[in-house]
Amino acid sequence: MRLTFASLLLGAGLLPLGATAAQPNGPWINEQQQVSLEGFMSNAQLYDQLAGLARRSGGSLTLEQAGSSGEGRPIWLARLGQTGNPAVMIITQQHGNEPHGTEAALDLMRKLAAGGAFSRQVLDHLQVIFIPRVNPDGTARASRGNMDFSAPQTSATCLRDDGSVDPQRLDQGLGANVTAYTAENGERRWSYDINRYHWPDWSQSPQILCNPGLADQRHFDPGLNPVPEAVAVRNAYDKYQPMWLVDVHNQNPAVVLDEADPEANRPGRQVTGSIVWPTNAAVAPAAVALSKQMALVMKKRSMQLGNMEITNYYYERPDGSIRRGGGDPGIARNAYALLASERLASGAEGPLGGNILMEITGLNSRGQKSKGMLRNNVREMLEALLVATADGSLLTQDPAETDRLLPPGQEVDEPLDNPHEE
């Protein structure tokens, strides 16, 4: 629903008070908040900023409530551009302790709403959809998860390595992608990692396949995804059918390898961010190609700026297993590329299905000190992508060039006890 400025303020005023916290999924649990959120926008401040921007924009920016969080906070969607134009979509802060993307998205909204050459260059050809904070409940506690502490407490599965079901592991309440949170009193609790719950068909997720006898319970109902924040993003995606989607996160620090190809990255430099496209094998080649074209535009913009070092987020261990950037269908960049692939298979015309994960380095003290630089890095790459999409130059990029400019394995993580994952 589209809301007026007055109703937006009312929604902000109805926020529940007192929230709580969470962190990385599966075996990568990290219970230490690594970046102070002082100086980043609270939920109330973000809502006020959005309301003021909508009021001052003269109608060029409209707000809708895409959904509500588990604790009842509004999940706002901002739209700029004519409804007849092709849509593109930017979402940020699926993880509440990853704030840089939200700040960058608001900067970009301000620039688009202000008019001027850049605004006309983009909005004459596109409508731009933002969900600048997917996880307001996690944000309230500076935590990764969505704060639904009724979630199952184990990230496990009944599926064998070949994908078949192990009947001995059915109906154990397993299969949840959860993330840990330790409260001030030391109690450890668990909630959902939103970025594992965008399944194109929720009934085919391991959480459902592994618990057929628990279908009468909310967390295992094949017809009801239990993560309302992911549902809000999915509903917005279905409504606007964007040509592409960018999902902005934060990552832990890394350094470019000394033996890295200097044509792609400068050896020994601090990595400022990483990007990757869909890696699920069922994604249509056309969607992967468009995603790689997006990645190239962003990478090339970063190479024009002296303070940026962008790598490929995909990381494969020496034993061949994938540590990050994998093909899980519930991850946003894979899920929405799979949905677009279905549309392409049914005869929809492209370009369609572009999806990029953007990880900006910020979960460390160095990232906190360089907050302004990092948010500008995000904005610069998104601006370049919007311009290239609007003027058509996006489609002139050669997807094969990612092999040269964005090869995997160009960096090494700085030492951390608990490495952060997408």
Tab-separated table of C-alpha atoms in Angstrom:
chain	number	residue	atom	x	y	z
A	1	MET	CA	0.000	0.000	0.000
A	2	ARG	CA	1.138	3.509	-0.692
A	3	LEU	CA	1.257	5.686	2.391
A	4	THR	CA	1.080	9.412	2.957
A	5	PHE	CA	3.655	11.373	4.883
A	6	ALA	CA	1.318	11.512	7.869
A	7	SER	CA	0.775	7.762	7.928
A	8	LEU	CA	4.526	7.206	7.639
A	9	LEU	CA	5.099	9.224	10.775
A	10	LEU	CA	2.341	7.298	12.504
A	11	GLY	CA	4.007	4.031	11.529
A	12	ALA	CA	7.293	5.214	12.941
A	13	GLY	CA	5.566	6.216	16.144
A	14	LEU	CA	4.061	2.757	16.568
A	15	LEU	CA	7.413	1.019	16.738
A	16	PRO	CA	7.730	-1.498	19.559
A	17	LEU	CA	10.185	-0.447	22.224
A	18	GLY	CA	13.099	-2.495	23.411
A	19	ALA	CA	14.548	-4.918	20.886
A	20	THR	CA	17.292	-7.706	21.065
A	21	ALA	CA	20.223	-9.452	18.885
A	22	ALA	CA	21.904	-12.343	16.547
A	23	GLN	CA	24.886	-13.361	14.156
A	24	PRO	CA	26.385	-15.644	11.332
A	25	ASN	CA	24.630	-18.790	10.236
A	26	GLY	CA	25.617	-22.428	10.403
A	27	PRO	CA	29.199	-23.192	11.346
A	28	TRP	CA	30.268	-19.549	11.004
A	29	ILE	CA	28.622	-18.246	14.159
A	30	ASN	CA	30.113	-14.980	15.318
A	31	GLU	CA	28.708	-13.519	18.480
A	32	GLN	CA	30.931	-10.454	18.672
A	33	GLN	CA	29.673	-7.204	17.192
A	34	GLN	CA	32.685	-5.994	15.238
A	35	VAL	CA	31.629	-2.479	14.307
A	36	SER	CA	30.133	0.145	16.558
A	37	LEU	CA	26.787	1.284	15.202
A	38	GLU	CA	27.175	4.683	16.796
A	39	GLY	CA	26.762	7.241	14.041
A	40	PHE	CA	24.566	5.001	11.893
A	41	MET	CA	20.819	5.588	11.610
A	42	SER	CA	18.462	3.951	14.071
A	43	ASN	CA	15.103	2.709	12.824
A	44	ALA	CA	13.345	5.865	13.981
A	45	GLN	CA	15.970	8.062	12.327
A	46	LEU	CA	15.716	6.149	9.052
A	47	TYR	CA	11.928	6.415	9.043
A	48	ASP	CA	12.136	10.142	9.725
A	49	GLN	CA	14.687	10.586	6.938
A	50	LEU	CA	12.504	8.680	4.469
A	51	ALA	CA	9.411	10.650	5.465
A	52	GLY	CA	11.191	13.971	5.080
A	53	LEU	CA	12.674	12.955	1.755
A	54	ALA	CA	9.261	11.918	0.428
A	55	ARG	CA	7.729	15.184	1.606
A	56	ARG	CA	10.428	17.332	0.020
A	57	SER	CA	10.619	15.401	-3.246
A	58	GLY	CA	7.435	16.866	-4.670
A	59	GLY	CA	6.121	13.412	-5.487
A	60	SER	CA	9.221	12.055	-7.225
A	61	LEU	CA	9.798	9.634	-4.340
A	62	THR	CA	6.907	7.557	-3.029
A	63	LEU	CA	6.889	5.255	-0.037
A	64	GLU	CA	5.120	1.949	0.478
A	65	GLN	CA	5.133	-0.470	3.361
A	66	ALA	CA	6.495	-3.654	1.788
A	67	GLY	CA	5.724	-5.620	4.942
A	68	SER	CA	6.277	-5.793	8.674
A	69	SER	CA	9.021	-7.417	10.700
A	70	GLY	CA	8.367	-10.165	13.196
A	71	GLU	CA	8.148	-7.576	15.975
A	72	GLY	CA	5.818	-5.357	13.966
A	73	ARG	CA	8.230	-2.740	12.642
A	74	PRO	CA	7.488	-1.431	9.133
A	75	ILE	CA	9.714	-2.512	6.244
A	76	TRP	CA	9.696	0.491	3.917
A	77	LEU	CA	10.049	0.531	0.157
A	78	ALA	CA	10.939	3.735	-1.686
A	79	ARG	CA	10.272	4.123	-5.410
A	80	LEU	CA	11.530	6.758	-7.848
A	81	GLY	CA	10.723	7.023	-11.553
A	82	GLN	CA	7.706	6.472	-13.782
A	83	THR	CA	5.790	3.227	-13.322
A	84	GLY	CA	5.998	2.495	-17.046
A	85	ASN	CA	9.794	2.387	-16.978
A	86	PRO	CA	11.710	-0.866	-16.442
A	87	ALA	CA	12.338	-1.449	-12.736
A	88	VAL	CA	15.594	-2.151	-10.934
A	89	MET	CA	15.834	-2.976	-7.230
A	90	ILE	CA	18.327	-2.346	-4.426
A	91	ILE	CA	17.968	-3.933	-0.983
A	92	THR	CA	20.185	-3.416	2.053
A	93	GLN	CA	20.674	-4.525	5.648
A	94	GLN	CA	19.236	-8.008	5.605
A	95	HIS	CA	21.595	-8.428	8.535
A	96	GLY	CA	20.997	-5.870	11.254
A	97	ASN	CA	24.690	-5.417	12.054
A	98	GLU	CA	25.581	-4.429	8.466
A	99	PRO	CA	24.628	-0.749	8.202
A	100	HIS	CA	26.791	0.808	5.472
A	101	GLY	CA	24.467	-0.149	2.615
A	102	THR	CA	21.497	1.565	4.229
A	103	GLU	CA	23.422	4.819	4.572
A	104	ALA	CA	24.594	4.584	0.945
A	105	ALA	CA	21.087	3.808	-0.295
A	106	LEU	CA	19.704	6.877	1.442
A	107	ASP	CA	22.457	9.028	-0.099
A	108	LEU	CA	21.523	7.686	-3.518
A	109	MET	CA	17.815	8.288	-2.931
A	110	ARG	CA	18.552	11.888	-1.997
A	111	LYS	CA	20.521	12.401	-5.194
A	112	LEU	CA	17.821	10.855	-7.377
A	113	ALA	CA	15.041	12.812	-5.658
A	114	ALA	CA	16.893	16.121	-5.969
A	115	GLY	CA	16.492	16.377	-9.729
A	116	GLY	CA	19.390	17.511	-11.875
A	117	ALA	CA	21.340	15.820	-14.647
A	118	PHE	CA	22.040	12.525	-12.871
A	119	SER	CA	18.430	12.145	-11.785
A	120	ARG	CA	17.109	12.802	-15.289
A	121	GLN	CA	19.711	10.512	-16.818
A	122	VAL	CA	18.456	7.634	-14.679
A	123	LEU	CA	14.780	8.288	-14.019
A	124	ASP	CA	13.878	9.191	-17.593
A	125	HIS	CA	14.526	5.531	-18.379
A	126	LEU	CA	14.145	3.528	-15.150
A	127	GLN	CA	12.161	3.250	-11.974
A	128	VAL	CA	14.412	2.522	-9.036
A	129	ILE	CA	13.088	0.499	-6.104
A	130	PHE	CA	14.812	0.591	-2.706
A	131	ILE	CA	14.214	-1.464	0.413
A	132	PRO	CA	16.829	0.308	2.527
A	133	ARG	CA	16.464	-1.796	5.678
A	134	VAL	CA	15.120	-5.322	5.366
A	135	ASN	CA	15.846	-6.228	9.001
A	136	PRO	CA	14.686	-3.498	11.409
A	137	ASP	CA	14.442	-5.885	14.374
A	138	GLY	CA	18.056	-7.026	14.040
A	139	THR	CA	19.071	-3.400	13.573
A	140	ALA	CA	17.444	-2.457	16.863
A	141	ARG	CA	19.816	-4.890	18.602
A	142	ALA	CA	22.848	-4.407	16.324
A	143	SER	CA	22.559	-8.073	15.417
A	144	ARG	CA	22.601	-10.282	12.333
A	145	GLY	CA	19.404	-12.311	12.790
A	146	ASN	CA	15.742	-11.321	12.626
A	147	MET	CA	15.108	-11.799	16.377
A	148	ASP	CA	12.470	-14.526	16.003
A	149	PHE	CA	13.645	-16.540	18.981
A	150	SER	CA	10.992	-19.193	18.382
A	151	ALA	CA	13.044	-20.372	15.378
A	152	PRO	CA	14.478	-23.909	15.480
A	153	GLN	CA	17.802	-23.930	17.242
A	154	THR	CA	19.855	-26.048	14.846
A	155	SER	CA	21.210	-25.312	11.380
A	156	ALA	CA	21.137	-28.884	10.116
A	157	THR	CA	19.573	-30.911	7.326
A	158	CYS	CA	18.218	-34.386	6.628
A	159	LEU	CA	19.613	-34.384	3.102
A	160	ARG	CA	22.519	-36.603	2.119
A	161	ASP	CA	25.358	-35.320	-0.036
A	162	ASP	CA	23.568	-36.589	-3.158
A	163	GLY	CA	20.408	-34.651	-2.249
A	164	SER	CA	18.359	-37.659	-1.153
A	165	VAL	CA	16.484	-37.685	2.144
A	166	ASP	CA	17.789	-39.669	5.098
A	167	PRO	CA	14.606	-41.113	6.668
A	168	GLN	CA	16.363	-41.439	10.028
A	169	ARG	CA	16.611	-37.645	10.279
A	170	LEU	CA	13.016	-36.673	9.508
A	171	ASP	CA	10.785	-34.653	11.832
A	172	GLN	CA	13.523	-33.570	14.213
A	173	GLY	CA	12.817	-29.860	13.858
A	174	LEU	CA	16.057	-29.405	11.890
A	175	GLY	CA	16.900	-27.609	8.684
A	176	ALA	CA	16.769	-24.039	9.921
A	177	ASN	CA	19.384	-21.494	8.896
A	178	VAL	CA	19.703	-19.744	12.216
A	179	THR	CA	22.147	-17.367	13.785
A	180	ALA	CA	23.230	-17.019	17.404
A	181	TYR	CA	22.661	-14.147	19.788
A	182	THR	CA	23.910	-13.817	23.346
A	183	ALA	CA	21.845	-11.468	25.499
A	184	GLU	CA	23.317	-9.202	28.154
A	185	ASN	CA	22.471	-11.799	30.811
A	186	GLY	CA	24.553	-14.397	28.930
A	187	GLU	CA	21.595	-16.355	27.601
A	188	ARG	CA	22.228	-17.731	24.101
A	189	ARG	CA	19.287	-17.622	21.707
A	190	TRP	CA	18.690	-18.209	18.004
A	191	SER	CA	16.809	-16.481	15.207
A	192	TYR	CA	16.527	-16.632	11.428
A	193	ASP	CA	19.189	-15.494	8.974
A	194	ILE	CA	16.913	-13.671	6.515
A	195	ASN	CA	19.295	-14.177	3.595
A	196	ARG	CA	18.636	-17.922	3.560
A	197	TYR	CA	14.861	-17.658	3.249
A	198	HIS	CA	14.147	-16.288	-0.233
A	199	TRP	CA	13.387	-19.755	-1.629
A	200	PRO	CA	11.523	-19.522	-4.961
A	201	ASP	CA	9.368	-22.428	-3.741
A	202	TRP	CA	9.386	-22.593	0.048
A	203	SER	CA	7.800	-26.060	0.000
A	204	GLN	CA	11.014	-27.422	-1.573
A	205	SER	CA	13.349	-26.052	1.075
A	206	PRO	CA	15.189	-28.548	3.304
A	207	GLN	CA	13.393	-27.084	6.306
A	208	ILE	CA	10.123	-28.400	4.846
A	209	LEU	CA	11.413	-31.579	3.196
A	210	CYS	CA	13.053	-32.669	6.455
A	211	ASN	CA	9.970	-32.121	8.610
A	212	PRO	CA	6.885	-33.501	6.805
A	213	GLY	CA	5.261	-34.566	10.049
A	214	LEU	CA	5.534	-31.067	11.542
A	215	ALA	CA	3.567	-29.260	8.810
A	216	ASP	CA	0.972	-28.034	11.313
A	217	GLN	CA	3.626	-25.920	13.030
A	218	ARG	CA	4.434	-22.403	11.776
A	219	HIS	CA	8.135	-23.022	11.185
A	220	PHE	CA	7.472	-26.127	9.076
A	221	ASP	CA	4.331	-25.184	7.161
A	222	PRO	CA	5.067	-25.770	3.430
A	223	GLY	CA	2.666	-22.991	2.497
A	224	LEU	CA	4.054	-20.284	4.795
A	225	ASN	CA	7.612	-19.007	4.806
A	226	PRO	CA	8.210	-18.232	8.531
A	227	VAL	CA	10.484	-15.236	7.845
A	228	PRO	CA	8.266	-12.176	7.218
A	229	GLU	CA	11.189	-9.967	6.207
A	230	ALA	CA	12.100	-12.332	3.349
A	231	VAL	CA	8.423	-12.498	2.377
A	232	ALA	CA	8.320	-8.689	2.168
A	233	VAL	CA	11.250	-8.655	-0.272
A	234	ARG	CA	9.703	-11.461	-2.318
A	235	ASN	CA	6.370	-9.634	-2.537
A	236	ALA	CA	8.100	-6.466	-3.710
A	237	TYR	CA	10.072	-8.435	-6.288
A	238	ASP	CA	6.905	-10.087	-7.598
A	239	LYS	CA	5.101	-6.749	-7.748
A	240	TYR	CA	7.773	-4.776	-9.615
A	241	GLN	CA	9.462	-7.594	-11.598
A	242	PRO	CA	12.821	-5.784	-11.702
A	243	MET	CA	15.358	-6.288	-14.475
A	244	TRP	CA	18.034	-6.653	-11.818
A	245	LEU	CA	18.528	-6.680	-8.053
A	246	VAL	CA	21.537	-5.682	-5.935
A	247	ASP	CA	21.762	-6.911	-2.336
A	248	VAL	CA	24.232	-4.939	-0.166
A	249	HIS	CA	25.978	-6.478	2.861
A	250	ASN	CA	29.137	-6.020	4.945
A	251	GLN	CA	32.048	-8.432	5.119
A	252	ASN	CA	35.080	-8.991	7.288
A	253	PRO	CA	38.474	-7.548	6.283
A	254	ALA	CA	40.700	-9.165	3.676
A	255	VAL	CA	43.915	-8.305	1.863
A	256	VAL	CA	44.770	-8.817	-1.808
A	257	LEU	CA	47.303	-11.613	-2.219
A	258	ASP	CA	50.865	-10.634	-3.075
A	259	GLU	CA	50.697	-13.000	-6.056
A	260	ALA	CA	47.358	-11.642	-7.313
A	261	ASP	CA	47.064	-10.516	-10.910
A	262	PRO	CA	47.826	-6.767	-10.826
A	263	GLU	CA	45.536	-6.285	-13.833
A	264	ALA	CA	42.627	-7.201	-11.562
A	265	ASN	CA	43.707	-6.134	-8.077
A	266	ARG	CA	46.703	-4.393	-6.556
A	267	PRO	CA	48.735	-6.886	-4.500
A	268	GLY	CA	48.890	-6.258	-0.777
A	269	ARG	CA	46.067	-3.719	-0.711
A	270	GLN	CA	43.174	-3.816	1.755
A	271	VAL	CA	40.053	-5.210	0.087
A	272	THR	CA	37.274	-2.624	0.296
A	273	GLY	CA	34.518	-4.857	-1.043
A	274	SER	CA	33.538	-7.952	-2.980
A	275	ILE	CA	30.847	-8.797	-5.519
A	276	VAL	CA	29.494	-12.032	-6.946
A	277	TRP	CA	26.682	-13.155	-9.245
A	278	PRO	CA	24.292	-16.160	-8.967
A	279	THR	CA	26.111	-19.468	-8.562
A	280	ASN	CA	23.160	-21.882	-8.504
A	281	ALA	CA	23.508	-24.261	-11.460
A	282	ALA	CA	19.829	-23.927	-12.428
A	283	VAL	CA	20.015	-20.172	-13.091
A	284	ALA	CA	19.483	-19.379	-16.785
A	285	PRO	CA	22.674	-18.492	-18.693
A	286	ALA	CA	21.075	-15.213	-19.775
A	287	ALA	CA	20.535	-14.234	-16.128
A	288	VAL	CA	24.129	-15.120	-15.232
A	289	ALA	CA	25.393	-13.131	-18.214
A	290	LEU	CA	23.416	-10.028	-17.210
A	291	SER	CA	24.678	-10.389	-13.652
A	292	LYS	CA	28.267	-10.544	-14.871
A	293	GLN	CA	27.674	-7.435	-16.969
A	294	MET	CA	26.478	-5.674	-13.835
A	295	ALA	CA	29.551	-6.860	-11.946
A	296	LEU	CA	31.821	-5.508	-14.671
A	297	VAL	CA	30.257	-2.048	-14.588
A	298	MET	CA	30.719	-1.924	-10.833
A	299	LYS	CA	34.256	-3.300	-10.938
A	300	LYS	CA	35.351	-0.892	-13.672
A	301	ARG	CA	33.989	2.048	-11.709
A	302	SER	CA	35.940	0.892	-8.673
A	303	MET	CA	39.119	0.763	-10.754
A	304	GLN	CA	38.682	4.427	-11.640
A	305	LEU	CA	38.778	5.366	-7.958
A	306	GLY	CA	42.039	5.146	-6.090
A	307	ASN	CA	40.567	4.081	-2.754
A	308	MET	CA	38.716	0.953	-3.912
A	309	GLU	CA	39.820	-2.667	-4.220
A	310	ILE	CA	36.946	-4.939	-5.302
A	311	THR	CA	37.343	-8.718	-5.491
A	312	ASN	CA	35.185	-11.738	-6.323
A	313	TYR	CA	33.350	-12.879	-3.186
A	314	TYR	CA	33.321	-16.532	-4.265
A	315	TYR	CA	35.805	-18.606	-2.274
A	316	GLU	CA	36.579	-22.292	-2.736
A	317	ARG	CA	38.644	-24.197	-0.192
A	318	PRO	CA	41.614	-26.347	-1.253
A	319	ASP	CA	39.454	-29.479	-0.778
A	320	GLY	CA	36.965	-28.175	-3.357
A	321	SER	CA	34.234	-27.245	-0.898
A	322	ILE	CA	32.709	-23.779	-1.151
A	323	ARG	CA	33.189	-21.545	1.852
A	324	ARG	CA	31.313	-18.526	0.535
A	325	GLY	CA	29.398	-17.490	-2.562
A	326	GLY	CA	27.670	-20.867	-2.865
A	327	GLY	CA	24.571	-21.900	-4.762
A	328	ASP	CA	21.988	-22.125	-1.948
A	329	PRO	CA	18.580	-21.371	-3.559
A	330	GLY	CA	17.460	-19.465	-0.467
A	331	ILE	CA	20.139	-16.767	-0.811
A	332	ALA	CA	18.688	-13.656	-2.453
A	333	ARG	CA	21.106	-13.435	-5.380
A	334	ASN	CA	20.328	-17.055	-6.304
A	335	ALA	CA	16.626	-17.048	-5.456
A	336	TYR	CA	15.635	-14.050	-7.559
A	337	ALA	CA	17.811	-15.182	-10.456
A	338	LEU	CA	15.986	-18.523	-10.309
A	339	LEU	CA	12.617	-16.767	-10.344
A	340	ALA	CA	13.714	-14.712	-13.346
A	341	SER	CA	14.934	-17.908	-15.001
A	342	GLU	CA	11.403	-19.295	-14.725
A	343	ARG	CA	10.078	-16.162	-16.429
A	344	LEU	CA	12.664	-16.435	-19.184
A	345	ALA	CA	11.771	-20.096	-19.719
A	346	SER	CA	8.101	-19.149	-20.058
A	347	GLY	CA	8.890	-16.686	-22.840
A	348	ALA	CA	9.551	-13.413	-21.018
A	349	GLU	CA	11.885	-11.098	-22.886
A	350	GLY	CA	15.176	-10.004	-21.391
A	351	PRO	CA	17.316	-8.447	-20.207
A	352	LEU	CA	16.172	-10.107	-17.007
A	353	GLY	CA	17.494	-11.885	-13.956
A	354	GLY	CA	20.538	-9.826	-13.056
A	355	ASN	CA	21.454	-10.348	-9.399
A	356	ILE	CA	24.530	-9.164	-7.520
A	357	LEU	CA	25.681	-9.587	-3.952
A	358	MET	CA	27.765	-6.585	-2.904
A	359	GLU	CA	29.819	-7.049	0.255
A	360	ILE	CA	31.462	-3.889	1.552
A	361	THR	CA	34.262	-4.241	4.086
A	362	GLY	CA	33.000	-2.717	7.310
A	363	LEU	CA	32.764	-5.280	10.094
A	364	ASN	CA	35.954	-4.127	11.772
A	365	SER	CA	37.431	-1.073	13.461
A	366	ARG	CA	39.081	0.115	10.265
A	367	GLY	CA	35.695	0.017	8.544
A	368	GLN	CA	34.123	2.049	11.319
A	369	LYS	CA	36.762	4.778	11.026
A	370	SER	CA	36.276	4.946	7.256
A	371	LYS	CA	32.481	4.866	7.320
A	372	GLY	CA	32.139	7.783	4.905
A	373	MET	CA	34.534	6.280	2.382
A	374	LEU	CA	32.806	2.906	2.503
A	375	ARG	CA	29.299	4.274	2.012
A	376	ASN	CA	30.614	6.371	-0.877
A	377	ASN	CA	32.142	3.241	-2.402
A	378	VAL	CA	28.722	1.594	-2.415
A	379	ARG	CA	27.030	4.678	-3.832
A	380	GLU	CA	29.644	5.135	-6.565
A	381	MET	CA	29.228	1.591	-7.853
A	382	LEU	CA	25.434	1.749	-7.690
A	383	GLU	CA	25.405	5.089	-9.509
A	384	ALA	CA	27.589	3.677	-12.268
A	385	LEU	CA	25.272	0.676	-12.581
A	386	LEU	CA	22.162	2.857	-12.784
A	387	VAL	CA	23.676	5.070	-15.487
A	388	ALA	CA	24.893	2.092	-17.519
A	389	THR	CA	21.457	0.478	-17.287
A	390	ALA	CA	19.672	3.679	-18.263
A	391	ASP	CA	21.867	4.437	-21.288
A	392	GLY	CA	22.166	0.821	-22.444
A	393	SER	CA	25.923	0.534	-22.040
A	394	LEU	CA	25.382	-2.215	-19.462
A	395	LEU	CA	24.467	-4.595	-22.249
A	396	THR	CA	27.654	-3.860	-24.199
A	397	GLN	CA	29.846	-5.421	-21.493
A	398	ASP	CA	31.421	-8.775	-22.335
A	399	PRO	CA	30.481	-11.221	-19.541
A	400	ALA	CA	33.617	-13.250	-20.245
A	401	GLU	CA	35.700	-10.314	-19.063
A	402	THR	CA	34.838	-11.257	-15.471
A	403	ASP	CA	37.389	-14.068	-15.839
A	404	ARG	CA	40.102	-11.426	-16.059
A	405	LEU	CA	38.838	-8.641	-13.808
A	406	LEU	CA	37.006	-10.671	-11.152
A	407	PRO	CA	38.763	-14.011	-10.797
A	408	PRO	CA	38.075	-15.844	-7.527
A	409	GLY	CA	40.753	-16.334	-4.906
A	410	GLN	CA	42.497	-12.972	-5.215
A	411	GLU	CA	42.486	-12.265	-1.479
A	412	VAL	CA	43.116	-13.753	1.938
A	413	ASP	CA	41.052	-13.032	5.026
A	414	GLU	CA	42.691	-11.105	7.804
A	415	PRO	CA	42.897	-13.339	10.896
A	416	LEU	CA	39.564	-13.670	12.681
A	417	ASP	CA	38.325	-16.223	15.173
A	418	ASN	CA	34.877	-16.310	13.573
A	419	PRO	CA	34.807	-15.403	9.854
A	420	HIS	CA	31.647	-13.644	8.701
A	421	GLU	CA	29.618	-15.038	5.794
A	422	GLU	CA	27.155	-13.496	3.313
